[in-house]
GROMACS .gro file of C-alpha atoms in nm:
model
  445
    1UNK     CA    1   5.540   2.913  -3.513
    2UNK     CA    2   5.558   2.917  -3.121
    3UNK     CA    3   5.227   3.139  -3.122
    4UNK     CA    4   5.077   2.863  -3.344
    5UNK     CA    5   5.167   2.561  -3.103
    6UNK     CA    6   5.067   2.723  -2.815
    7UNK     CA    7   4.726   2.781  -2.969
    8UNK     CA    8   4.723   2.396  -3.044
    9UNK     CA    9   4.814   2.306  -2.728
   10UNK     CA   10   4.557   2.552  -2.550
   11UNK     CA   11   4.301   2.395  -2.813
   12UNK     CA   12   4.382   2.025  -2.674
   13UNK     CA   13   4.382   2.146  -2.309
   14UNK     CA   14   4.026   2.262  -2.334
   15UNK     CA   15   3.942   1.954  -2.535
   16UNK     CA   16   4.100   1.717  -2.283
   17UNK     CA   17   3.910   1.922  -1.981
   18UNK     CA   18   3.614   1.927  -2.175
   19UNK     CA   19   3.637   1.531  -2.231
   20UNK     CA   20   3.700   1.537  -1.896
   21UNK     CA   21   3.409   1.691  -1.739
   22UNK     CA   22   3.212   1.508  -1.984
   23UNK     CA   23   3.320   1.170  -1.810
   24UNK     CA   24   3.314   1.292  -1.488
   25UNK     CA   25   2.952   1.440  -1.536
   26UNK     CA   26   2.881   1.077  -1.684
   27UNK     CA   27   3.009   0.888  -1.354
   28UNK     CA   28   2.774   1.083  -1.188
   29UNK     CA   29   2.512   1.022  -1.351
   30UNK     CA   30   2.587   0.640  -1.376
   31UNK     CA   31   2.645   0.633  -1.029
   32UNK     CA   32   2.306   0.825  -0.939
   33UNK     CA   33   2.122   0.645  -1.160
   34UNK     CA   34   2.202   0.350  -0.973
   35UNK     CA   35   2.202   0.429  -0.619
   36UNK     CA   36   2.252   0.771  -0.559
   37UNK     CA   37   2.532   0.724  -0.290
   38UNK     CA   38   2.839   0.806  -0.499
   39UNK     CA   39   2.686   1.148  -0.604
   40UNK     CA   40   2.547   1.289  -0.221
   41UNK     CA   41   2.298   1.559  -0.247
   42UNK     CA   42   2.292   1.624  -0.549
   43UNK     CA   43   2.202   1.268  -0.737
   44UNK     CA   44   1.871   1.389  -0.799
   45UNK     CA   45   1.924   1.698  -0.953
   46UNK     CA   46   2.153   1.514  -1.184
   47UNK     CA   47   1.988   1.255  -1.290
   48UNK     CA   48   1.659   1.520  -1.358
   49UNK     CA   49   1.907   1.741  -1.559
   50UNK     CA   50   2.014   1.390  -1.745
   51UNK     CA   51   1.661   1.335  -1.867
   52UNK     CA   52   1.591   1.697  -1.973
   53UNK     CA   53   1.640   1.584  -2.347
   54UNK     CA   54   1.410   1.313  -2.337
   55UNK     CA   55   1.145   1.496  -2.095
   56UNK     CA   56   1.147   1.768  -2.381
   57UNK     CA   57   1.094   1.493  -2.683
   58UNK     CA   58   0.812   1.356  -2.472
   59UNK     CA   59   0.652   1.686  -2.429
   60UNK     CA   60   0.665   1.768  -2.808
   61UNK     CA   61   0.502   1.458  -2.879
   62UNK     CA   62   0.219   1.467  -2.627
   63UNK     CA   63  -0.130   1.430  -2.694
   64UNK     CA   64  -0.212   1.781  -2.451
   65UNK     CA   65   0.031   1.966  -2.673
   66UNK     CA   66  -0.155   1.829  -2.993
   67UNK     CA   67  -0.510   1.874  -2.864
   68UNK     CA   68  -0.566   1.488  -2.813
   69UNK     CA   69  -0.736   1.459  -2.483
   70UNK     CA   70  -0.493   1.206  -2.271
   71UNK     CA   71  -0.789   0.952  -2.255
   72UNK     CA   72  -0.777   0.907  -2.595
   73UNK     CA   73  -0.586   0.588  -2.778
   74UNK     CA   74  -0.505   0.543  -3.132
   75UNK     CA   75  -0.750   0.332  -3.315
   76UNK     CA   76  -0.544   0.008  -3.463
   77UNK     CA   77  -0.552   0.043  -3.856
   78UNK     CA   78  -0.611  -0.299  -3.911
   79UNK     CA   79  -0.900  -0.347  -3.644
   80UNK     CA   80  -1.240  -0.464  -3.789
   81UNK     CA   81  -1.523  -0.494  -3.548
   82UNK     CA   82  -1.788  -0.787  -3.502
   83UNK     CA   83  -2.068  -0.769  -3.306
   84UNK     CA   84  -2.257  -1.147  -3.252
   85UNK     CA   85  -2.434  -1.055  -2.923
   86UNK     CA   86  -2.790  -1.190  -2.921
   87UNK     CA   87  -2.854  -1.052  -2.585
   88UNK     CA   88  -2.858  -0.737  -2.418
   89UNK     CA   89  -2.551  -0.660  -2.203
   90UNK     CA   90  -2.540  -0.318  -2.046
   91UNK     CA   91  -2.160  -0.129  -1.980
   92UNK     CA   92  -2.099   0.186  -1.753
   93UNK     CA   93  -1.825   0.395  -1.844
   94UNK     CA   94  -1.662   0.753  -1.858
   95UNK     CA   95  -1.610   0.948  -2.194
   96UNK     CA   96  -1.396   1.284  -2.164
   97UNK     CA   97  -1.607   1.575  -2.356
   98UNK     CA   98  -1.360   1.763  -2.488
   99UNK     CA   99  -1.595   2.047  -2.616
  100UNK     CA  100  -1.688   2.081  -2.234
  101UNK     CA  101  -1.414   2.043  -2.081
  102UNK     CA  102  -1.642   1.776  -1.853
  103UNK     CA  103  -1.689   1.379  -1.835
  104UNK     CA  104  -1.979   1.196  -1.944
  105UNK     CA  105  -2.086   0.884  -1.781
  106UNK     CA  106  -2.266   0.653  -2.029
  107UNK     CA  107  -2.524   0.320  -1.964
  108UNK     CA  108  -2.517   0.173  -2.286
  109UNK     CA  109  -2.613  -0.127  -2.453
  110UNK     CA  110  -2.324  -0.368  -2.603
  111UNK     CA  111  -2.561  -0.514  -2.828
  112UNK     CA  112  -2.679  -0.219  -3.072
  113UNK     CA  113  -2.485   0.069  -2.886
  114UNK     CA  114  -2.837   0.251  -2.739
  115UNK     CA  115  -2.792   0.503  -2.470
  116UNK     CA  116  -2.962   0.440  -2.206
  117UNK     CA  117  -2.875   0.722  -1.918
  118UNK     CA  118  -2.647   0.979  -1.914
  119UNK     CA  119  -2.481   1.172  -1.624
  120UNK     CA  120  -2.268   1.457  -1.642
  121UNK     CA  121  -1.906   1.561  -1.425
  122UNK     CA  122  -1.820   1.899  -1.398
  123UNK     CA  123  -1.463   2.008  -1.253
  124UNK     CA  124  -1.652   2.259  -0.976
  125UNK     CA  125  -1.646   2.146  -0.649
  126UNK     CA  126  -1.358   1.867  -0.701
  127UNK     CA  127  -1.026   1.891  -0.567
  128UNK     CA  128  -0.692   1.840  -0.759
  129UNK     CA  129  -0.488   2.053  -0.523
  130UNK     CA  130  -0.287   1.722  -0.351
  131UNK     CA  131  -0.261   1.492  -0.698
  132UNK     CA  132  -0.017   1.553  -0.932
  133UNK     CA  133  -0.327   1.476  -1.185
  134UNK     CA  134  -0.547   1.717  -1.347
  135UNK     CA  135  -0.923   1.689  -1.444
  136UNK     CA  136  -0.928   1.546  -1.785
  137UNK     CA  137  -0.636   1.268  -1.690
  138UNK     CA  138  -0.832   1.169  -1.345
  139UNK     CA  139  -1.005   0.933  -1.516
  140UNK     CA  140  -1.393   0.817  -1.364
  141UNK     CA  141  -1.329   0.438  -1.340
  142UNK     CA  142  -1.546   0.155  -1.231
  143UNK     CA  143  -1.875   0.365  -1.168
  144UNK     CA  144  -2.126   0.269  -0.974
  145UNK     CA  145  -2.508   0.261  -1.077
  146UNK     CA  146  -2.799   0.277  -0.802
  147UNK     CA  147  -3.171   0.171  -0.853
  148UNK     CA  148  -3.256   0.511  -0.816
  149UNK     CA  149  -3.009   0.560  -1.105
  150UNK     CA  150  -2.782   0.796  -0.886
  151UNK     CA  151  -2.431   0.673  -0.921
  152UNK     CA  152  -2.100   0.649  -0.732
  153UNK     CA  153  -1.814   0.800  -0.935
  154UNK     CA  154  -1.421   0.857  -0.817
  155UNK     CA  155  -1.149   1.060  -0.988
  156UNK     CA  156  -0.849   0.826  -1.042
  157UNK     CA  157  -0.546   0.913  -0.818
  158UNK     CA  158  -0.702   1.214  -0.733
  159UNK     CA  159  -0.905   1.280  -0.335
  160UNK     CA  160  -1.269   1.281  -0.481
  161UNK     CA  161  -1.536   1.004  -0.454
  162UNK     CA  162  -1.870   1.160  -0.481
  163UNK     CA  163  -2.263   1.053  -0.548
  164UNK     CA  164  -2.422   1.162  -0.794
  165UNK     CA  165  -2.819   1.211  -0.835
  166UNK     CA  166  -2.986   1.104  -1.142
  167UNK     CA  167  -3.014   1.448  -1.270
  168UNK     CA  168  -2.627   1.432  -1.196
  169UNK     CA  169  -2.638   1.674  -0.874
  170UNK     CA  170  -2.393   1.610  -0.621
  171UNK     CA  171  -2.570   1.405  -0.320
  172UNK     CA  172  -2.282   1.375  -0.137
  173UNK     CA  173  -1.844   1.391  -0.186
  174UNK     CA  174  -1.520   1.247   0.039
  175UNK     CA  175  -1.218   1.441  -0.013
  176UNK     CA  176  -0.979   1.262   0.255
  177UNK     CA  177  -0.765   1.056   0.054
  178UNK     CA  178  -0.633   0.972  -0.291
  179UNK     CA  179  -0.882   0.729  -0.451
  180UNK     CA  180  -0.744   0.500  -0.740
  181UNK     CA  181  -0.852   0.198  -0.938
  182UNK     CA  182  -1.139   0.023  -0.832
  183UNK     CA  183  -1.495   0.035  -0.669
  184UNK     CA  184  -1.731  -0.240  -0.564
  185UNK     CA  185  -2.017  -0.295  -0.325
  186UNK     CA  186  -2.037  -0.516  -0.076
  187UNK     CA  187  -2.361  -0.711   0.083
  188UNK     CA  188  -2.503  -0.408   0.269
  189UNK     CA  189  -2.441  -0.192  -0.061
  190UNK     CA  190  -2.177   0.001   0.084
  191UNK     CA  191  -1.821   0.118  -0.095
  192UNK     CA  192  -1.539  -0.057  -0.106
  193UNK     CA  193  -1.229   0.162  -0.274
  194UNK     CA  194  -0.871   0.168  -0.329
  195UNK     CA  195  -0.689   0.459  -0.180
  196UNK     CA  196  -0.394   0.627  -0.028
  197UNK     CA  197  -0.259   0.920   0.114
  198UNK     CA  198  -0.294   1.251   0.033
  199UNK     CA  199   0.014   1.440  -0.130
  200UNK     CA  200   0.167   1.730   0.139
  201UNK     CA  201   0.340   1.998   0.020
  202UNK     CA  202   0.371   1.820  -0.360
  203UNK     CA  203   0.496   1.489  -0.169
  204UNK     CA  204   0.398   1.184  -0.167
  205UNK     CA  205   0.325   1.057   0.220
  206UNK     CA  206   0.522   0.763   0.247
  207UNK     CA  207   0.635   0.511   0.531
  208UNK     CA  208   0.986   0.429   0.641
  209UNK     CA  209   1.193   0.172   0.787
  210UNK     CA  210   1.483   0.191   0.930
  211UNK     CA  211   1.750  -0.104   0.815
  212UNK     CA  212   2.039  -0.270   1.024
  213UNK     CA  213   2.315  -0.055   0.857
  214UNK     CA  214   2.088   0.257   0.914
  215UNK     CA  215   1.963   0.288   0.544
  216UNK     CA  216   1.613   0.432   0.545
  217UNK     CA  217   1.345   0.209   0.310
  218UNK     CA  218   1.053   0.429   0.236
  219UNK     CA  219   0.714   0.280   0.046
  220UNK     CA  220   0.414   0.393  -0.028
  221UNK     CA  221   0.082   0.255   0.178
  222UNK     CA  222  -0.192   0.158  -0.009
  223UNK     CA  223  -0.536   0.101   0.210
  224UNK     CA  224  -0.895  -0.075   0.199
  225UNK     CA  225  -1.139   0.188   0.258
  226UNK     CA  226  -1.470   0.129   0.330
  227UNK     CA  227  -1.707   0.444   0.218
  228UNK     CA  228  -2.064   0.517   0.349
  229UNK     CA  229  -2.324   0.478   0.085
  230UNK     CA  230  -2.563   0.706   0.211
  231UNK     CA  231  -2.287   0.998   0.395
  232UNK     CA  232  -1.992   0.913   0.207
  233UNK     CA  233  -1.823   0.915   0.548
  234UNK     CA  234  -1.545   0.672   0.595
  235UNK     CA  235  -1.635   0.357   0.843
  236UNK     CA  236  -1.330   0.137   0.780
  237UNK     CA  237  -0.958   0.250   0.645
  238UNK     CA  238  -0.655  -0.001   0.699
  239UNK     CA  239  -0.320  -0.001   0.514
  240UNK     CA  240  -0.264  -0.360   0.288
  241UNK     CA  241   0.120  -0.337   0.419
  242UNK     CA  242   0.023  -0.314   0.786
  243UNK     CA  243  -0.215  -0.576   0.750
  244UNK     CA  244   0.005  -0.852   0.586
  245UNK     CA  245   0.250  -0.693   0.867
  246UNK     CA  246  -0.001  -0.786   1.125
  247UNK     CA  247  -0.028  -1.113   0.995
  248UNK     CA  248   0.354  -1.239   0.993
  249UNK     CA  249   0.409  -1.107   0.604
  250UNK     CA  250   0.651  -0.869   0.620
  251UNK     CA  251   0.840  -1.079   0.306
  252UNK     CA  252   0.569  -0.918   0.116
  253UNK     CA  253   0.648  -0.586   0.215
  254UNK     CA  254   0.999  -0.574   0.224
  255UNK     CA  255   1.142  -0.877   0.080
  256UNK     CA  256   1.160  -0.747  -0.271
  257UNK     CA  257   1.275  -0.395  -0.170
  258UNK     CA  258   1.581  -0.206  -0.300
  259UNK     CA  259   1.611   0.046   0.029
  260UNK     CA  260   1.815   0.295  -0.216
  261UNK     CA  261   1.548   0.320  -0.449
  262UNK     CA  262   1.302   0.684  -0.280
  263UNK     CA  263   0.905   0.573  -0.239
  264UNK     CA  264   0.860   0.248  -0.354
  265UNK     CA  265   0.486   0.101  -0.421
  266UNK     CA  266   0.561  -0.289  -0.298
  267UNK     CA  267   0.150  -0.351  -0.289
  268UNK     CA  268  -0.028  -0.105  -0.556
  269UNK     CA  269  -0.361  -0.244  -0.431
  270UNK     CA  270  -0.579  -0.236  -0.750
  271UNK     CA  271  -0.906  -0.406  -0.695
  272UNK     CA  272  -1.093  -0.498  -0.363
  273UNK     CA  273  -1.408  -0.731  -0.426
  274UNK     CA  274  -1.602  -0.834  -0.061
  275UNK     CA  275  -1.724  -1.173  -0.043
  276UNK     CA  276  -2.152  -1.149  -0.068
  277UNK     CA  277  -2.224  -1.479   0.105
  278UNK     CA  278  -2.055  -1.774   0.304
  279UNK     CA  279  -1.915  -2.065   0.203
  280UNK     CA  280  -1.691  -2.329   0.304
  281UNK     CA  281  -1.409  -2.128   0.196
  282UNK     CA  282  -1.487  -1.772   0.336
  283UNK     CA  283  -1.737  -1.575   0.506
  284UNK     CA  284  -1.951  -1.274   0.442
  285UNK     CA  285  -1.785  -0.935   0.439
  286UNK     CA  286  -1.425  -1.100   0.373
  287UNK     CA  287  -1.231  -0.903   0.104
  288UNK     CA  288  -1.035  -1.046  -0.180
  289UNK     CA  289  -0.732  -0.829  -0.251
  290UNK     CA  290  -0.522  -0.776  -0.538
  291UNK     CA  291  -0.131  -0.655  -0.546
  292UNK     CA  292  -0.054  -0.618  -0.856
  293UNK     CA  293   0.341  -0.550  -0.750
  294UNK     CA  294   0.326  -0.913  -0.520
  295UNK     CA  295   0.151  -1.087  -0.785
  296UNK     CA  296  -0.101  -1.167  -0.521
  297UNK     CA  297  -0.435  -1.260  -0.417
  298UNK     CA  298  -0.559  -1.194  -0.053
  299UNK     CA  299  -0.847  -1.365   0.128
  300UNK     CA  300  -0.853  -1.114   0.437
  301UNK     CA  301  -1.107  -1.109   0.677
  302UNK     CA  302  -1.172  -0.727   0.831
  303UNK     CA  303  -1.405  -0.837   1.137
  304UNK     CA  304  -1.077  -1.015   1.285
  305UNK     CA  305  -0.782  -0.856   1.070
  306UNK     CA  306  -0.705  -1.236   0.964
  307UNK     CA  307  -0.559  -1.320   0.636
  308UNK     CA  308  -0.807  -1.617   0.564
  309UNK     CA  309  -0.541  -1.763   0.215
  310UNK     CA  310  -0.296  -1.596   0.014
  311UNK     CA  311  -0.307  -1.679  -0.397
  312UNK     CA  312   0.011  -1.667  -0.589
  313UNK     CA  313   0.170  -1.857  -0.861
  314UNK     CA  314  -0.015  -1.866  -1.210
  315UNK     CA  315  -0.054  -1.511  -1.279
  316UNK     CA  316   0.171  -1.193  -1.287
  317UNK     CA  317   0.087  -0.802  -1.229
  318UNK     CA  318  -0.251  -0.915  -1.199
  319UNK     CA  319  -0.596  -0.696  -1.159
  320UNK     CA  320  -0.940  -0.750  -1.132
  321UNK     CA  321  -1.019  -1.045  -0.871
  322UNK     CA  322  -1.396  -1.195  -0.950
  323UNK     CA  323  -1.570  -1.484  -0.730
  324UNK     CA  324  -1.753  -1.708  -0.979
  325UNK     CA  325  -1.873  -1.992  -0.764
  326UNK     CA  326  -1.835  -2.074  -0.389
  327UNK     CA  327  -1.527  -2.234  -0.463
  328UNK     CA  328  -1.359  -2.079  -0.747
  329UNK     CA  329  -1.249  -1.725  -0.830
  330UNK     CA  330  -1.117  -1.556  -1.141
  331UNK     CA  331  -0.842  -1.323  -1.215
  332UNK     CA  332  -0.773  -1.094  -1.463
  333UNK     CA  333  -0.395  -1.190  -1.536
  334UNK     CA  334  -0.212  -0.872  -1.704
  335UNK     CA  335   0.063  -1.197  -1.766
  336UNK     CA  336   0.309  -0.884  -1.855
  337UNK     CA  337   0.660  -0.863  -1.656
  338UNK     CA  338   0.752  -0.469  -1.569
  339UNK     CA  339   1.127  -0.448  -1.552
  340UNK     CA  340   1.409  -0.142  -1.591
  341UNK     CA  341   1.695  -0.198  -1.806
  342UNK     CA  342   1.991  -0.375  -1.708
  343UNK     CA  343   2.274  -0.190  -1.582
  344UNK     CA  344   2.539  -0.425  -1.627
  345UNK     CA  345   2.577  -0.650  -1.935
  346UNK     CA  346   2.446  -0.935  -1.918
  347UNK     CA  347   2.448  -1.250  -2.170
  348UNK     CA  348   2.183  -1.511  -2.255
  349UNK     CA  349   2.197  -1.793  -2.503
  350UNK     CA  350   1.816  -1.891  -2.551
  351UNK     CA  351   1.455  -1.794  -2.459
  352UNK     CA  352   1.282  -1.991  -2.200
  353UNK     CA  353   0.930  -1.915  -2.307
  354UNK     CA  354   0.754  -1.587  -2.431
  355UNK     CA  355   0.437  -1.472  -2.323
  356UNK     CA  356   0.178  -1.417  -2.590
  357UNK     CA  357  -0.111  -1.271  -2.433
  358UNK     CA  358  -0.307  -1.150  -2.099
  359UNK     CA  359  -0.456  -1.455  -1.991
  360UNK     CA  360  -0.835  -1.517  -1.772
  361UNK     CA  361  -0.680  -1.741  -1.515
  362UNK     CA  362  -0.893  -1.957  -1.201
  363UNK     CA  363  -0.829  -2.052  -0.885
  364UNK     CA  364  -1.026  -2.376  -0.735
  365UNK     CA  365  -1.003  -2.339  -0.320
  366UNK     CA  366  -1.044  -2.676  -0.317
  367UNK     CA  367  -0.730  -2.791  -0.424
  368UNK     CA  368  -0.523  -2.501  -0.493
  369UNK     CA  369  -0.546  -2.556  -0.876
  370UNK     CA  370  -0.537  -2.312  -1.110
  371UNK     CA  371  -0.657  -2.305  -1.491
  372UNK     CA  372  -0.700  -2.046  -1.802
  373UNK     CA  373  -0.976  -2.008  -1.944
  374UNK     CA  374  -1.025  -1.986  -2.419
  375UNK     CA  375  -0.691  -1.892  -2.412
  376UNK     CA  376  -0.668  -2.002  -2.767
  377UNK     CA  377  -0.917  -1.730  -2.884
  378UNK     CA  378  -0.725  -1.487  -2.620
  379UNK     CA  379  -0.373  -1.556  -2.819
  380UNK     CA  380  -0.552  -1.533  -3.134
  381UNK     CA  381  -0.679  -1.216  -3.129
  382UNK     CA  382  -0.387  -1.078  -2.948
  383UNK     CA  383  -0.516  -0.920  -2.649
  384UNK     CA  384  -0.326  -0.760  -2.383
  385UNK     CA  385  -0.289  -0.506  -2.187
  386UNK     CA  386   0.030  -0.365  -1.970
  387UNK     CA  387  -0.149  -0.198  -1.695
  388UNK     CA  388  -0.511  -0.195  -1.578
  389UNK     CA  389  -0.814  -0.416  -1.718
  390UNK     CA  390  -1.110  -0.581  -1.616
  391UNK     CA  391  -1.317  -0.907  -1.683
  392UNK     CA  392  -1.667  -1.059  -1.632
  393UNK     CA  393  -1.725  -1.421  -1.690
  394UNK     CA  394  -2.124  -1.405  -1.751
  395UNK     CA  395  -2.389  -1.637  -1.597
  396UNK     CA  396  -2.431  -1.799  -1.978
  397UNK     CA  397  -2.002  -1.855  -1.972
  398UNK     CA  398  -1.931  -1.614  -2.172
  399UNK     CA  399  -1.623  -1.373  -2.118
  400UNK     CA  400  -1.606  -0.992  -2.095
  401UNK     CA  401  -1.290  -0.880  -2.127
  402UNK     CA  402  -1.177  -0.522  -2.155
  403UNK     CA  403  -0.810  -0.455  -2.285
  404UNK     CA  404  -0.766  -0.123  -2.176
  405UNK     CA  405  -0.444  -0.026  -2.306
  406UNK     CA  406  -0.549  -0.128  -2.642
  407UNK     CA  407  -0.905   0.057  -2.585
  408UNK     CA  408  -1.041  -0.230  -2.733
  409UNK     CA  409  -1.340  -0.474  -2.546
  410UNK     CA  410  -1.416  -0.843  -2.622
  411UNK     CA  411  -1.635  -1.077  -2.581
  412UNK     CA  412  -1.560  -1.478  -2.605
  413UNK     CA  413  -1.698  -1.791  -2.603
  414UNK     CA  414  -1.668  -2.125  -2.693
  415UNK     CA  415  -1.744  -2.058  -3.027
  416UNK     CA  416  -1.479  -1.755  -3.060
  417UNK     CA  417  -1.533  -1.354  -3.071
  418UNK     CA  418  -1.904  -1.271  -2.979
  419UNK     CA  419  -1.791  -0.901  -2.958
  420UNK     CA  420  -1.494  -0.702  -3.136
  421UNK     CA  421  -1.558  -0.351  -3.054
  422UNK     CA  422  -1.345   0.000  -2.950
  423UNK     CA  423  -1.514   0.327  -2.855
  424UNK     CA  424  -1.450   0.570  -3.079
  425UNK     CA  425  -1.419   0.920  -3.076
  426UNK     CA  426  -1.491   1.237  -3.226
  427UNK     CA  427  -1.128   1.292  -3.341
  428UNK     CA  428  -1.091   1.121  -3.647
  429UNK     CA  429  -0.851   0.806  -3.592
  430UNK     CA  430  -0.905   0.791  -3.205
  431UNK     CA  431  -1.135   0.593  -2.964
  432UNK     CA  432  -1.175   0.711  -2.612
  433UNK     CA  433  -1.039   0.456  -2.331
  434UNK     CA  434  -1.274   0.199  -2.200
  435UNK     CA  435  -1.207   0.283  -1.828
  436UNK     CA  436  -1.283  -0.021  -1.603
  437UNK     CA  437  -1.622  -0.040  -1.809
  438UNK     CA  438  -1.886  -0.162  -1.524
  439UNK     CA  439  -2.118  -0.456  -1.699
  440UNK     CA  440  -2.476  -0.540  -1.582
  441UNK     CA  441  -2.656  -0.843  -1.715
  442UNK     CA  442  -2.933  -0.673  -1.578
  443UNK     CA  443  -3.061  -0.331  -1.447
  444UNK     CA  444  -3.061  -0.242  -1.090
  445UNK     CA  445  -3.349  -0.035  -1.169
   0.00000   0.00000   0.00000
């Protein structure tokens, strides 16, 4: 009987320590998951060994393991296209060939799908030693096309911007810095690109500030580079945080920060478009800027390092900054709040609004007003997009729009959808991403 007991009570000891290291494990995972202080050194290791289960479910169920190529999206079973266009509308964009292990950059037409030019991207020569992405996930966005139908291409978050000849030889390539998001021309046909640093060591490069009580805030710079058309060389590079710094906006920088929170991206600069010609409200050569993470438009002028206006208020997470008259600009509005859960409980007794859609939203520099633009055919058709996108509003009115998340492209006008369309793919049940998709009314060449 005694032998029995003391096996019970050996059996509940373990139990009890076991329960025990259970919790304790827990608190220190709670408590690195929120700041990291109450576990030292070693709140990253825990909170990595925490997420093991859920790092192996997403591995199991990703599109590399199955084959799908990672710019592929699922194709909506209840999507039916339309296609009304009467006119010829040209797009630029990437396709990942997965049978080549390469990227094909297509001109097509919107209106009956021709092929017009093709280029090809091969992995030789590229670098992807100071990105955490590979080749087929370093998605070509935003491409450029030249009259003499060579073509500016960049790798997303990965150091390679290159030119490309129309037989789709390399003219020219820029390694220096991580490029990302988008590319436009300004009035002398030169680059304009979003970049940062290049990873060291597998690290991101970040800054850091020192705070009062001696906590260390570091963030991640984002910069407006200006690229060479004909070299490729670099002729202008400043960092968006130093720049609102330099202007008496360091609320945009570090306002919003949490300083226990390791490389923090307050700007994630997503879209630089340079002013073409003067007007009462700006000049030639300024830059409008868009930070996504402020929720913020920037009228910055680079010949004096002046912020000219800053645009917030009607639009949230935000890409894709167009000027559509010489007072007026559009904005693609993402209208989609990013958020981690709460980790205290919280209680709420109604909804103050939901939001239904992305939205095309204008600014008037006259008087600071702001409008949307067929948002009831926008809610309609439900189309949004978490993260990235791109617009056009056309010289006849009426609306690109490319809901990239989705892979799905529209176009809208007064009358309703003109185009319902997504890309597909080889792989049955799959389209491949529209990827910034570049539109020309008309051929440079």
């Amino acid at each position: 009987m005694k032998k029995h007991f003391k096996n019970i009570a050996t059996g509940l000891s373990i139990l009890v320590l076991f329960f025990f290291a259970l919790s304790y494990y827990s608190h220190l995972v709670y408590n690195a998951a929120l700041d990291g202080k109450n576990s030292g050194f070693i709140a990253h290791h825990l909170t990595n060994f925490a997420n093991y289960p859920q790092l192996i479910e997403d591995v199991l169920n990703s599109n590399e393991l199955t084959g799908i190529p990672p710019s592929y999206v699922k194709v909506d079973s209840s999507f039916r296209e339309i296609n009304k266009l009467t006119y010829n509308l040209y797009a630029l964009n990437s396709f990942w060939n997965k049978n080549k292990d390469e990227w094909d950059i297509k001109l097509f037409n919107l209106r009956n799908d021709s092929i017009l030019y093709k280029w090809r991207l091969a992995k030789k020569g590229l670098d992807f030693k100071t990105t955490p992405y590979h080749f087929a996930n370093a998605v070509p966005r935003n491409c450029i096309l030249f009259p003499d139908k060579s073509i500016i291409i960049s790798t997303d978050e990965a150091p390679n911007i290159m030119r490309l000849d129309s037989l789709s030889k390399l003219v020219w390539s820029n390694h220096e810095l991580i490029y990302h998001h988008s590319l436009n021309l300004d009035a002398d046909s030169n680059i304009w690109a979003c970049t940062s640093d290049l990873m060291i060591d597998n690290k991101f490069v970040v800054k850091a500030i020192r705070n009062i009580n001696g906590t260390i805030y570091r963030y991640k710079e984002n910069y407006i580079t200006k690229v060479d058309r004909k070299t490729g060389k670099i002729i202008f590079h400043k960092g968006v945080s130093q720049l609102l710094i330099d202007n008496h906006y360091e609320n945009f920088v570090y306002g919003f920060s949490d300083p226990d929170r390791n490389a923090q991206d307050p700007i994630h600069l997503n879209d630089i478009q340079p002013i073409l010609k003067d007007s009462h409200y700006w000049k030639k050569g300024d830059l409008l800027l868009s930070i996504r993470h402020r929720s913020l438009i920037v009228l910055y002028r680079p010949s004096t390092n002046k912020i000219v206006r800053l645009v917030f208020g009607k639009f949230i997470n935000q890409h894709d900054a167009e000027v559509i008259s010489d007072s007026t600009i559009s904005i693609f509005n993402n209208n989609f709040i990013h958020f981690e859960s709460d980790s205290v409980d919280t209680y709420y007794n109604k909804l103050n609004d939901t939001l239904r859609s992305l939205e095309i939203t204008t600014y008037n520099f006259k008087d600071s007003s702001f409008s949307n633009v067929l948002n009831p055919y926008i809610v309609k058709e439900n189309i949004w997009t978490e993260t990235q996108g791109v617009h056009r509003i056309l010289k006849n009115k009426d609306i690109f729009i490319e809901s990239q998340n989705q892979g799905k492209i529209f176009i809208l006008n007064n009358s309703g959808v003109i185009l319902r369309k997504m890309l597909f793919s080889p792989l049955k049940g799959y389209a491949y991403q529209p990827n910034w998709i570049r539109i020309y009314e008309t051929l440079p060449y």
